[in-house]
Short mmCIF file of C-alpha atoms (C1' of nucleotides) in Angstrom, two decimals:
data_model
loop_
_atom_site.label_atom_id
_atom_site.label_comp_id
_atom_site.label_asym_id
_atom_site.label_seq_id
_atom_site.Cartn_x
_atom_site.Cartn_y
_atom_site.Cartn_z
CA MET A 47 96.13 107.19 77.17
CA THR A 48 98.49 105.06 79.37
CA LYS A 49 100.17 102.05 78.40
CA VAL A 50 102.16 99.77 79.81
CA ARG A 51 103.66 96.36 78.99
CA PHE A 52 104.82 93.22 80.98
CA ALA A 53 107.47 91.30 79.52
CA PRO A 54 108.38 88.20 80.77
CA SER A 55 111.12 86.03 78.47
CA PRO A 56 109.26 82.61 78.26
CA THR A 57 112.70 80.57 80.18
CA GLY A 58 110.80 79.31 83.67
CA TYR A 59 107.10 79.97 85.22
CA LEU A 60 106.50 82.97 86.87
CA HIS A 61 108.21 83.51 90.26
CA ILE A 62 106.85 86.10 92.65
CA GLY A 63 108.74 88.42 91.71
CA ASN A 64 108.34 88.82 88.12
CA PHE A 65 104.92 87.90 89.09
CA ARG A 66 104.75 90.97 90.87
CA THR A 67 106.11 93.27 88.24
CA ALA A 68 103.23 92.31 86.47
CA LEU A 69 100.29 92.87 88.62
CA ILE A 70 102.22 96.30 89.66
CA ASN A 71 102.27 97.04 86.15
CA PHE A 72 98.93 95.82 85.37
CA LEU A 73 97.37 97.91 88.72
CA PHE A 74 99.02 100.79 87.00
CA ALA A 75 97.53 100.59 84.08
CA LYS A 76 94.11 100.00 85.23
CA ASN A 77 94.04 102.93 87.83
CA LYS A 78 94.69 105.07 84.97
CA ASN A 79 92.05 103.17 82.48
CA GLY A 80 94.76 102.33 80.83
CA HIS A 81 96.16 99.71 78.05
CA PHE A 82 97.94 96.75 79.56
CA MET A 83 100.31 94.91 77.05
CA LEU A 84 101.77 91.40 77.68
CA ARG A 85 104.56 91.11 75.44
CA ILE A 86 106.61 87.53 75.26
CA ASP A 87 110.09 88.18 74.87
CA ASP A 88 111.19 85.22 73.19
CA THR A 89 114.71 86.88 71.27
CA ASP A 90 116.76 84.04 73.19
CA ASP A 91 114.94 81.21 70.86
CA GLU A 92 117.44 78.73 72.68
CA ARG A 93 116.19 79.42 76.26
CA SER A 94 112.46 79.99 74.94
CA LEU A 95 109.91 77.44 75.50
CA LYS A 96 106.43 77.13 74.18
CA LYS A 97 105.47 75.51 77.21
CA TYR A 98 106.46 78.53 79.61
CA GLU A 99 104.62 80.98 77.03
CA ASP A 100 101.40 78.94 78.02
CA ALA A 101 102.18 78.37 81.67
CA ILE A 102 102.52 82.41 81.74
CA LYS A 103 99.56 83.21 80.70
CA GLU A 104 97.46 80.43 82.10
CA ASP A 105 99.08 81.88 85.63
CA LEU A 106 98.82 85.45 85.14
CA SER A 107 95.04 84.25 84.22
CA TRP A 108 94.15 82.62 86.95
CA VAL A 109 94.82 86.20 89.08
CA GLY A 110 92.79 87.61 87.11
CA ILE A 111 95.29 89.77 85.47
CA ASN A 112 94.15 90.32 81.82
CA TRP A 113 96.08 91.40 78.77
CA ASP A 114 94.86 94.07 76.11
CA SER A 115 97.21 93.08 73.46
CA LEU A 116 99.34 90.11 73.16
CA GLU A 117 102.84 90.56 71.14
CA LYS A 118 105.95 88.21 70.68
CA GLN A 119 109.10 89.58 69.94
CA SER A 120 109.97 86.42 67.50
CA SER A 121 107.53 87.83 65.24
CA ARG A 122 108.91 91.24 64.77
CA LEU A 123 112.54 90.70 63.73
CA SER A 124 112.38 92.40 60.47
CA TYR A 125 111.59 95.66 62.79
CA TYR A 126 115.19 95.34 64.78
CA ASP A 127 117.16 94.78 62.07
CA GLN A 128 116.32 98.46 61.00
CA ALA A 129 117.03 100.06 63.97
CA LEU A 130 120.37 98.19 63.83
CA GLN A 131 120.97 100.04 60.47
CA LYS A 132 119.55 103.05 61.76
CA LEU A 133 122.04 103.25 64.22
CA LEU A 134 125.08 101.91 61.80
CA ASP A 135 124.38 105.02 59.76
CA LYS A 136 124.13 107.59 62.46
CA LYS A 137 127.23 105.38 63.71
CA ARG A 138 125.87 105.05 66.95
CA ALA A 139 126.55 100.70 66.13
CA TYR A 140 129.30 99.25 65.51
CA PRO A 141 130.19 95.69 64.43
CA CYS A 142 132.77 93.43 66.67
CA PHE A 143 134.95 90.41 66.01
CA GLU A 144 135.87 88.67 69.18
CA THR A 145 134.81 85.88 70.55
CA ALA A 146 132.72 85.08 73.67
CA GLU A 147 135.53 83.36 74.89
CA GLU A 148 137.87 86.38 73.98
CA LEU A 149 135.80 88.77 75.90
CA SER A 150 135.29 86.90 78.98
CA LEU A 151 139.18 86.28 79.07
CA LYS A 152 139.64 89.98 78.62
CA ARG A 153 136.79 90.46 81.86
CA LYS A 154 138.45 88.29 84.07
CA LYS A 155 141.91 90.17 83.09
CA GLN A 156 140.23 93.42 84.15
CA LEU A 157 138.94 92.50 87.20
CA SER A 158 141.56 90.42 88.59
CA SER A 159 143.95 94.18 87.92
CA GLY A 160 140.82 95.59 90.13
CA LYS A 161 139.41 97.03 87.12
CA PRO A 162 136.24 97.38 86.38
CA PRO A 163 134.84 94.58 83.40
CA ILE A 164 133.96 97.36 81.04
CA TYR A 165 134.25 96.26 76.80
CA ASP A 166 137.61 98.24 75.66
CA ARG A 167 135.93 99.46 72.46
CA SER A 168 138.89 98.03 70.57
CA ALA A 169 136.50 97.31 67.83
CA LEU A 170 136.01 101.05 67.25
CA ASN A 171 139.97 100.88 65.97
CA LEU A 172 139.26 98.27 62.80
CA SER A 173 139.22 100.15 59.47
CA ASP A 174 136.17 99.58 57.01
CA SER A 175 139.31 96.85 55.29
CA ASP A 176 140.05 95.21 58.37
CA ILE A 177 136.16 95.04 58.80
CA ALA A 178 135.82 93.48 55.48
CA ASP A 179 139.08 91.07 55.68
CA LEU A 180 137.26 89.91 58.79
CA LYS A 181 134.23 89.37 56.53
CA ALA A 182 135.84 87.71 53.63
CA LYS A 183 137.62 85.28 55.96
CA GLY A 184 134.14 84.06 57.15
CA ARG A 185 134.02 86.31 60.23
CA SER A 186 130.80 87.75 61.17
CA PRO A 187 130.21 90.28 63.41
CA HIS A 188 127.86 91.40 66.13
CA TYR A 189 127.03 94.72 66.73
CA ARG A 190 127.25 97.24 70.00
CA PHE A 191 125.52 100.24 70.73
CA LEU A 192 127.84 102.90 71.14
CA LEU A 193 127.32 104.77 74.13
CA ASP A 194 127.59 108.42 75.24
CA HIS A 195 129.93 108.07 77.77
CA LYS A 196 128.06 111.38 80.00
CA ASP A 197 125.34 111.61 82.80
CA VAL A 198 122.23 109.88 82.17
CA ASN A 199 119.34 111.90 84.07
CA TRP A 200 115.54 110.40 84.64
CA ASN A 201 113.17 111.57 87.46
CA ASP A 202 112.38 107.73 88.45
CA LEU A 203 108.66 107.08 89.56
CA VAL A 204 109.75 104.88 92.32
CA LYS A 205 113.35 106.50 92.86
CA GLY A 206 113.02 110.15 92.50
CA THR A 207 115.45 112.31 90.45
CA SER A 208 118.00 109.04 89.06
CA GLN A 209 121.45 109.37 87.36
CA TYR A 210 123.82 107.33 85.84
CA ASN A 211 126.83 107.84 84.15
CA MET A 212 127.61 105.93 81.09
CA SER A 213 131.41 105.58 81.11
CA ASN A 214 130.64 102.42 83.75
CA LEU A 215 129.07 100.57 81.30
CA SER A 216 129.56 98.76 78.43
CA ASP A 217 128.77 99.53 74.90
CA PRO A 218 125.93 96.90 74.97
CA VAL A 219 125.70 94.20 72.33
CA ILE A 220 122.35 94.63 70.20
CA ILE A 221 123.06 92.08 67.73
CA ARG A 222 124.32 88.31 67.85
CA GLU A 223 126.92 86.65 65.86
CA ASP A 224 124.38 85.26 64.71
CA GLY A 225 121.70 88.00 63.44
CA ARG A 226 119.17 87.39 66.31
CA VAL A 227 118.72 90.79 68.33
CA ILE A 228 119.02 90.85 71.48
CA TYR A 229 117.05 92.33 74.15
CA THR A 230 118.22 95.54 74.92
CA LEU A 231 117.74 96.96 71.46
CA ALA A 232 114.57 94.71 71.01
CA SER A 233 112.36 96.44 73.89
CA VAL A 234 113.29 99.36 72.53
CA VAL A 235 112.13 99.13 69.61
CA ASP A 236 108.54 97.63 70.77
CA ASP A 237 108.28 100.19 73.40
CA ILE A 238 108.89 103.09 70.71
CA ASP A 239 106.45 100.86 68.14
CA PHE A 240 103.36 99.91 70.77
CA GLU A 241 104.04 103.84 72.43
CA VAL A 242 104.64 102.13 75.52
CA THR A 243 103.92 105.26 78.04
CA ASP A 244 105.43 103.75 81.65
CA ILE A 245 107.78 101.33 81.92
CA LEU A 246 107.14 99.46 85.71
CA ARG A 247 110.00 96.75 86.24
CA GLY A 248 112.80 95.32 89.20
CA GLU A 249 115.68 97.94 90.00
CA ASP A 250 117.61 95.14 88.43
CA HIS A 251 117.15 97.04 85.38
CA MET A 252 118.18 100.42 86.63
CA THR A 253 121.63 100.33 84.71
CA ASN A 254 120.13 98.51 81.46
CA SER A 255 117.28 101.72 81.83
CA ALA A 256 120.34 104.32 81.62
CA ALA A 257 121.78 102.83 78.22
CA GLN A 258 118.42 102.34 76.66
CA ILE A 259 117.50 105.74 77.29
CA GLN A 260 120.23 106.87 74.71
CA LEU A 261 119.03 104.35 72.93
CA PHE A 262 115.21 105.42 72.33
CA GLU A 263 117.22 109.17 71.47
CA ALA A 264 119.33 107.49 69.02
CA LEU A 265 116.55 106.41 67.64
CA GLU A 266 115.06 109.33 67.10
CA SER A 267 112.38 109.10 69.83
CA SER A 268 111.76 110.16 73.70
CA PRO A 269 112.01 107.26 76.87
CA PRO A 270 108.79 106.84 78.67
CA ASN A 271 108.12 107.38 82.34
CA LEU A 272 110.47 104.76 83.97
CA GLY A 273 109.72 103.42 87.58
CA HIS A 274 112.13 100.52 89.26
CA LEU A 275 110.47 98.75 92.08
CA SER A 276 112.92 97.65 94.74
CA LEU A 277 113.57 93.81 94.68
CA LEU A 278 111.26 91.85 97.26
CA THR A 279 113.61 89.66 99.04
CA ASP A 280 113.06 86.55 101.19
CA ILE A 281 112.47 87.05 105.12
CA SER A 282 116.41 86.96 106.28
CA GLY A 283 116.59 90.43 103.26
CA ALA A 284 118.55 87.96 101.16
CA GLY A 285 117.52 88.83 97.41
CA LEU A 286 115.77 87.09 95.32
CA SER A 287 117.79 85.04 93.43
CA LYS A 288 118.44 82.72 95.71
CA ARG A 289 114.98 81.69 97.15
CA LEU A 290 112.57 83.79 96.27
CA GLY A 291 113.35 83.25 92.69
CA SER A 292 112.31 79.73 92.34
CA ILE A 293 109.07 80.14 94.13
CA SER A 294 107.01 80.07 91.35
CA LEU A 295 102.86 80.83 91.43
CA ARG A 296 101.63 77.59 90.73
CA ASP A 297 104.38 76.29 93.81
CA LEU A 298 101.54 78.64 95.52
CA LYS A 299 98.89 77.78 93.65
CA ASP A 300 99.45 74.05 94.84
CA GLU A 301 100.28 74.54 98.23
CA GLY A 302 96.32 76.66 98.09
CA PHE A 303 96.91 79.83 98.39
CA GLN A 304 94.13 82.01 97.16
CA PRO A 305 94.85 84.73 94.11
CA MET A 306 93.47 86.98 95.97
CA ALA A 307 95.45 86.50 99.08
CA ILE A 308 98.43 86.89 96.71
CA SER A 309 97.33 89.91 94.98
CA SER A 310 96.37 91.52 98.38
CA LEU A 311 100.06 90.47 99.72
CA LEU A 312 102.49 91.81 96.77
CA SER A 313 100.61 95.19 95.84
CA LYS A 314 100.55 95.94 99.09
CA VAL A 315 104.08 94.98 100.54
CA GLY A 316 106.16 97.85 100.21
CA SER A 317 104.01 100.64 100.07
CA SER A 318 102.57 102.65 102.70
CA ASP A 319 99.43 101.36 102.75
CA ALA A 320 98.21 98.84 105.02
CA ILE A 321 98.44 95.02 104.06
CA GLU A 322 95.09 93.31 104.50
CA ILE A 323 92.68 91.39 101.95
CA PHE A 324 90.69 92.02 99.15
CA ARG A 325 88.02 89.87 98.00
CA ASP A 326 87.87 91.74 94.83
CA ILE A 327 90.89 93.32 92.34
CA ASN A 328 88.78 96.09 91.16
CA GLN A 329 89.35 97.57 95.14
CA ILE A 330 93.05 97.07 94.85
CA ILE A 331 92.86 98.75 91.77
CA SER A 332 90.63 102.17 92.95
CA ASP A 333 93.22 103.23 95.63
CA PHE A 334 97.01 102.12 93.70
CA ASP A 335 99.07 104.54 93.61
CA ILE A 336 102.84 103.94 92.37
CA SER A 337 104.64 106.48 94.37
CA LYS A 338 103.42 105.02 97.60
CA PHE A 339 105.97 102.68 97.08
CA GLY A 340 109.05 103.10 99.37
CA LYS A 341 112.32 102.63 97.93
CA SER A 342 113.76 100.17 100.52
CA LYS A 343 113.56 96.21 99.84
CA PRO A 344 110.43 94.58 101.10
CA LYS A 345 109.92 91.13 102.77
CA PHE A 346 108.04 88.32 100.76
CA ASP A 347 106.62 86.55 103.78
CA LYS A 348 105.02 83.22 103.24
CA ASN A 349 103.39 83.23 106.91
CA GLU A 350 102.00 86.68 105.90
CA LEU A 351 100.06 84.92 103.11
CA ARG A 352 98.96 82.35 105.13
CA GLY A 353 97.11 84.68 107.34
CA LEU A 354 95.43 86.55 104.33
CA ASN A 355 94.44 83.52 103.09
CA SER A 356 92.51 82.22 105.75
CA LYS A 357 90.72 85.95 106.05
CA LEU A 358 90.04 85.30 102.38
CA PHE A 359 88.44 82.05 103.83
CA LYS A 360 86.11 83.43 106.21
CA MET A 361 84.91 85.76 103.44
CA LEU A 362 83.43 83.52 101.23
CA ASP A 363 80.26 82.01 100.94
CA PHE A 364 79.87 78.14 99.49
CA SER A 365 78.94 79.20 96.33
CA ASP A 366 82.43 81.54 96.16
CA ILE A 367 84.02 79.00 96.16
CA SER A 368 82.59 75.39 95.48
CA ASN A 369 84.34 74.70 91.86
CA GLN A 370 87.90 75.08 93.77
CA LEU A 371 86.65 72.56 96.25
CA LYS A 372 85.62 70.03 93.52
CA LYS A 373 88.67 68.27 93.44
CA PHE A 374 88.71 67.01 96.56
CA ASN A 375 87.92 62.97 96.58
CA PHE A 376 85.18 63.72 99.12
CA LYS A 377 82.01 65.75 98.90
CA ILE A 378 82.17 69.29 100.72
CA SER A 379 78.56 70.09 102.20
CA SER A 380 77.11 73.94 102.34
CA ASP A 381 77.02 73.31 105.98
CA PHE A 382 80.55 71.87 105.98
CA TRP A 383 81.96 74.82 104.25
CA GLU A 384 80.19 77.35 106.85
CA LEU A 385 81.58 75.31 109.57
CA VAL A 386 85.36 75.30 109.14
CA LYS A 387 85.89 77.53 106.75
CA GLY A 388 87.02 80.09 110.06
CA ASN A 389 89.72 77.86 110.65
CA ILE A 390 91.76 76.86 107.43
CA GLU A 391 94.69 78.47 106.24
CA ASN A 392 94.48 76.61 103.40
CA LEU A 393 91.87 74.41 101.51
CA GLU A 394 94.47 71.13 101.72
CA GLU A 395 93.34 71.74 105.80
CA LEU A 396 89.53 70.37 105.04
CA GLU A 397 90.80 67.26 104.48
CA LEU A 398 91.78 66.92 107.86
CA TRP A 399 88.14 68.46 109.26
CA TRP A 400 86.72 66.15 107.01
CA ASN A 401 88.02 62.81 108.17
CA ILE A 402 87.52 64.45 111.74
CA ILE A 403 83.43 64.49 110.69
CA TYR A 404 83.45 61.81 108.52
CA GLY A 405 86.04 59.74 108.17
CA ASN A 406 88.53 58.57 110.84
CA ILE A 407 91.11 59.89 112.97
CA GLU A 408 92.89 59.65 115.96
CA PRO A 409 91.06 61.05 119.12
CA LYS A 410 92.90 62.24 122.12
CA TYR A 411 91.94 61.38 125.97
CA ASN A 412 93.01 63.00 128.39
CA ASP A 413 90.28 63.16 130.79
CA GLU A 414 88.95 59.35 130.82
CA ASN A 415 86.51 60.06 133.67
CA PHE A 416 84.73 62.91 132.41
CA LEU A 417 84.62 60.63 129.09
CA ASN A 418 82.73 57.92 131.09
CA THR A 419 79.92 60.65 132.14
CA ALA A 420 80.28 62.21 128.94
CA LEU A 421 79.17 58.71 127.61
CA GLU A 422 76.51 57.99 130.07
CA THR A 423 75.01 61.21 129.21
CA LEU A 424 74.85 61.39 125.43
CA PRO A 425 71.05 61.75 124.36
CA GLU A 426 69.67 59.19 122.99
CA GLY A 427 68.18 59.27 119.06
CA ASN A 428 69.52 61.17 116.30
CA PHE A 429 71.09 64.70 116.66
CA ASP A 430 70.09 67.89 116.31
CA LYS A 431 71.03 71.45 116.56
CA ASN A 432 70.32 71.31 119.70
CA THR A 433 72.22 68.35 120.76
CA TRP A 434 75.38 69.64 122.30
CA THR A 435 73.78 72.77 124.16
CA ASN A 436 71.66 69.92 125.68
CA TRP A 437 74.43 67.40 126.13
CA THR A 438 77.16 70.14 127.73
CA SER A 439 73.77 71.36 130.31
CA ILE A 440 73.88 68.20 131.47
CA LEU A 441 77.41 67.12 131.83
CA MET A 442 77.64 70.87 133.45
CA GLU A 443 74.95 69.84 136.05
CA GLU A 444 76.25 66.34 136.86
CA THR A 445 80.26 67.68 136.69
CA GLY A 446 80.23 71.30 138.03
CA ARG A 447 82.04 71.64 134.67
CA LYS A 448 81.79 74.84 132.56
CA GLY A 449 84.05 76.72 130.28
CA LYS A 450 87.11 75.35 128.62
CA GLU A 451 86.86 72.52 131.48
CA LEU A 452 83.94 71.37 130.14
CA TYR A 453 84.83 71.60 126.19
CA ASN A 454 88.40 70.68 126.10
CA PRO A 455 87.81 67.09 126.96
CA LEU A 456 85.08 66.12 124.85
CA ARG A 457 87.06 68.53 121.80
CA MET A 458 90.67 66.72 122.41
CA CYS A 459 87.68 63.28 122.20
CA LEU A 460 86.05 64.51 119.17
CA THR A 461 88.73 65.30 117.22
CA GLY A 462 91.85 65.21 118.40
CA GLN A 463 92.37 68.75 118.28
CA ASN A 464 92.65 71.83 120.69
CA LYS A 465 90.88 73.79 118.53
CA GLY A 466 88.60 74.61 115.89
CA PRO A 467 85.10 74.85 115.03
CA GLU A 468 82.63 75.62 116.53
CA MET A 469 81.44 72.30 118.30
CA ALA A 470 77.17 72.40 118.30
CA THR A 471 77.55 72.62 114.47
CA LEU A 472 80.47 70.26 114.53
CA VAL A 473 78.74 67.39 116.48
CA PHE A 474 75.54 68.17 114.80
CA LEU A 475 77.38 67.40 111.28
CA MET A 476 79.05 63.66 112.88
CA GLY A 477 75.96 62.29 113.88
CA ARG A 478 75.65 60.56 117.39
CA GLY A 479 77.09 57.29 115.63
CA LYS A 480 80.44 59.04 115.24
CA VAL A 481 80.51 60.54 118.83
CA LEU A 482 80.24 57.47 119.55
CA GLU A 483 82.64 55.50 118.28
CA ARG A 484 85.23 58.33 119.71
CA LEU A 485 83.79 58.45 123.07
CA THR A 486 84.03 54.46 123.40
CA ASN A 487 86.96 53.91 120.70
CA LYS A 488 89.76 54.02 123.68
"C1'" G B 97 136.93 95.16 92.41
"C1'" G B 98 133.92 99.93 89.92
"C1'" U B 99 129.15 102.12 89.70
"C1'" C B 100 124.93 102.05 91.44
"C1'" C B 101 120.79 102.27 95.14
"C1'" C B 102 119.18 100.83 100.25
"C1'" U B 103 118.98 100.90 106.11
"C1'" U B 104 112.97 103.72 111.43
"C1'" C B 105 109.13 98.36 116.49
"C1'" G B 106 109.39 91.75 114.89
"C1'" U B 107 107.19 92.81 109.48
"C1'" C B 108 105.70 96.68 105.98
"C1'" U B 109 105.78 101.87 106.80
"C1'" A B 110 104.26 107.82 108.13
"C1'" A B 111 106.93 111.34 110.03
"C1'" U B 112 110.19 116.77 103.17
"C1'" G B 113 114.82 120.61 110.65
"C1'" G B 114 111.31 121.75 116.09
"C1'" U B 115 105.67 114.78 117.07
"C1'" U B 116 105.25 111.91 123.80
"C1'" A B 117 108.55 109.23 116.47
"C1'" G B 118 102.26 107.96 114.37
"C1'" G B 119 99.38 103.58 111.29
"C1'" A B 120 98.88 98.91 110.21
"C1'" C B 121 100.05 93.13 110.81
"C1'" A B 122 101.91 89.85 114.09
"C1'" C B 123 102.76 88.99 119.42
"C1'" C B 124 100.78 89.60 124.87
"C1'" G B 125 96.89 90.80 127.77
"C1'" C B 126 91.66 91.86 129.16
"C1'" C B 127 86.78 91.59 127.77
"C1'" C B 128 83.17 89.13 124.70
"C1'" U B 129 81.60 84.02 124.33
"C1'" U B 130 79.74 77.60 128.70
"C1'" U B 131 84.74 76.26 123.66
"C1'" C B 132 88.15 77.28 119.09
"C1'" A B 133 87.31 81.73 115.91
"C1'" C B 134 85.21 86.52 115.03
"C1'" G B 135 84.92 91.08 116.96
"C1'" G B 136 85.74 95.23 120.87
"C1'" C B 137 89.56 97.50 123.88
"C1'" G B 138 94.59 98.00 126.26
"C1'" G B 139 99.98 97.03 126.19
"C1'" C B 140 105.17 95.69 124.30
"C1'" A B 141 108.13 97.30 120.50
"C1'" A B 142 112.04 101.14 116.34
"C1'" U B 143 115.62 105.83 114.47
"C1'" A B 144 122.28 100.41 111.73
"C1'" C B 145 127.24 103.31 113.73
"C1'" G B 146 130.59 107.43 114.53
"C1'" A B 147 131.48 112.28 113.78
"C1'" G B 148 129.66 117.13 111.54
"C1'" U B 149 126.72 121.48 110.48
"C1'" U B 150 122.14 124.26 113.94
"C1'" C B 151 119.24 126.64 119.70
"C1'" G B 152 117.35 122.35 117.82
"C1'" A B 153 119.12 116.02 113.41
"C1'" A B 154 115.51 109.96 112.00
"C1'" U B 155 115.56 114.20 109.11
"C1'" C B 156 121.44 117.86 106.28
"C1'" U B 157 126.39 116.75 105.27
"C1'" C B 158 130.67 112.73 105.50
"C1'" G B 159 132.43 108.81 107.67
"C1'" U B 160 132.33 103.36 109.25
"C1'" A B 161 129.75 98.90 109.28
"C1'" G B 162 125.69 95.73 106.85
"C1'" G B 163 122.76 94.42 103.19
"C1'" G B 164 120.66 94.59 97.19
"C1'" A B 165 121.66 95.62 92.19
"C1'" U B 166 124.72 95.69 87.61
"C1'" C B 167 129.15 94.88 85.23
"C1'" A B 168 126.59 88.65 79.04
"C1'" C B 169 126.73 87.51 72.06
"C1'" C B 170 120.45 86.34 79.28
"C1'" A B 171 116.03 89.10 79.80
#
RNA sequence: GGUCCCUUCGUCUAAUGGUUAGGACACCGCCCUUUCACGGCGGCAAUACGAGUUCGAAUCUCGUAGGGAUCACCA
């Protein structure tokens, strides 16, 4: 069975790059009736916070991504120790005693003399007695994985035939000086134990993957299928870290974006499918195909998201949205929703239209003579659904105007906007009192 | 600096040596609508640059330029 995992570290809120990876893993698995595992990579306990773990779960749930199982690396520490022992026995791991400062200095030197900052493996020269001496002095080692300096090849689900020469890489540290495991090892151990079949993640993991392939093999397993998605950039083409990293899912939520608008965009952008709005995640699942994703970097455009959001609102009935409308401190009726849903990009705009119809706004008078005539011909009595048509028919006869010439001054005066929902219903909901107020309140 | 990856309309992309370089979104125009929008129809618009291979190159090769990623006792 297909089994994937999404493995965030709880060191911050889910941003849109992260979320896209989660979504694509979810869609990939569900399309194959597979298993989607949420794995909390909290081995860095200095930076990991429960608050973020909760937030990540909450955000995933908000968009309808449900996990079939949940694991936390912090509860699996003994397995990582066993893996280290195995690697030590096979001479694929070795102890190192350099301090972080020494290593950093070394890298700087290499870089300034034009050389790649790759670890020189000097700890490999330590004899058993050297190591014993250092330990006796109270020094405790960190451990590195000994890479095999050769080409690693794999057939990437997204990138196709891929290759990396391991001599361009430092032997990765897998256990810290204080004994805590590092992601590189923990992730592989978990992927083996939980029988993950496919790893889908960003192309920033490309070199990690190359090293981890050797780790899978050293642990007498075989690597899962690997797919590296091209990273999202902002509209100018700048990388994720610069700006998109700061757009979290919660920001989008707060800005009034709907989960399905976000999922619709992020599941299709960068693929050869058309970007369109989907009402239901199952529709996206059923035609998901990882091979449709391209190798170049797609751009995330909030305007595109706005468009999808407004298309979604048009599709929603009052009953679909009424829960979300409770957050407003004014009561929204079904009639009101049906009237304005075709003219909004996000829910916050409801407040504007609510004020236009029921509250106070600054009307715009751009044709006083005409508006005077409108005032004179305003029908008496309570408004009904035909009032607008009757009224404008009279106005048309009186003034000879029609079309935009007829409607625009009324729209501007009554709503303060040059566009918006259909006037007939809008005026009916407004009622005679409010219309009179706007017409006379110049 | 080393290594890896990327570059087709504004945007997402299709075209795996022969196409008038196709589609979707956006934009513009027309129609529909006595207004906004929806919808229908149409239009604008691209192979980063330079060589090479070939009868023929978006496609293969090399170079140039631009962009991204990575090179942590982070994940």
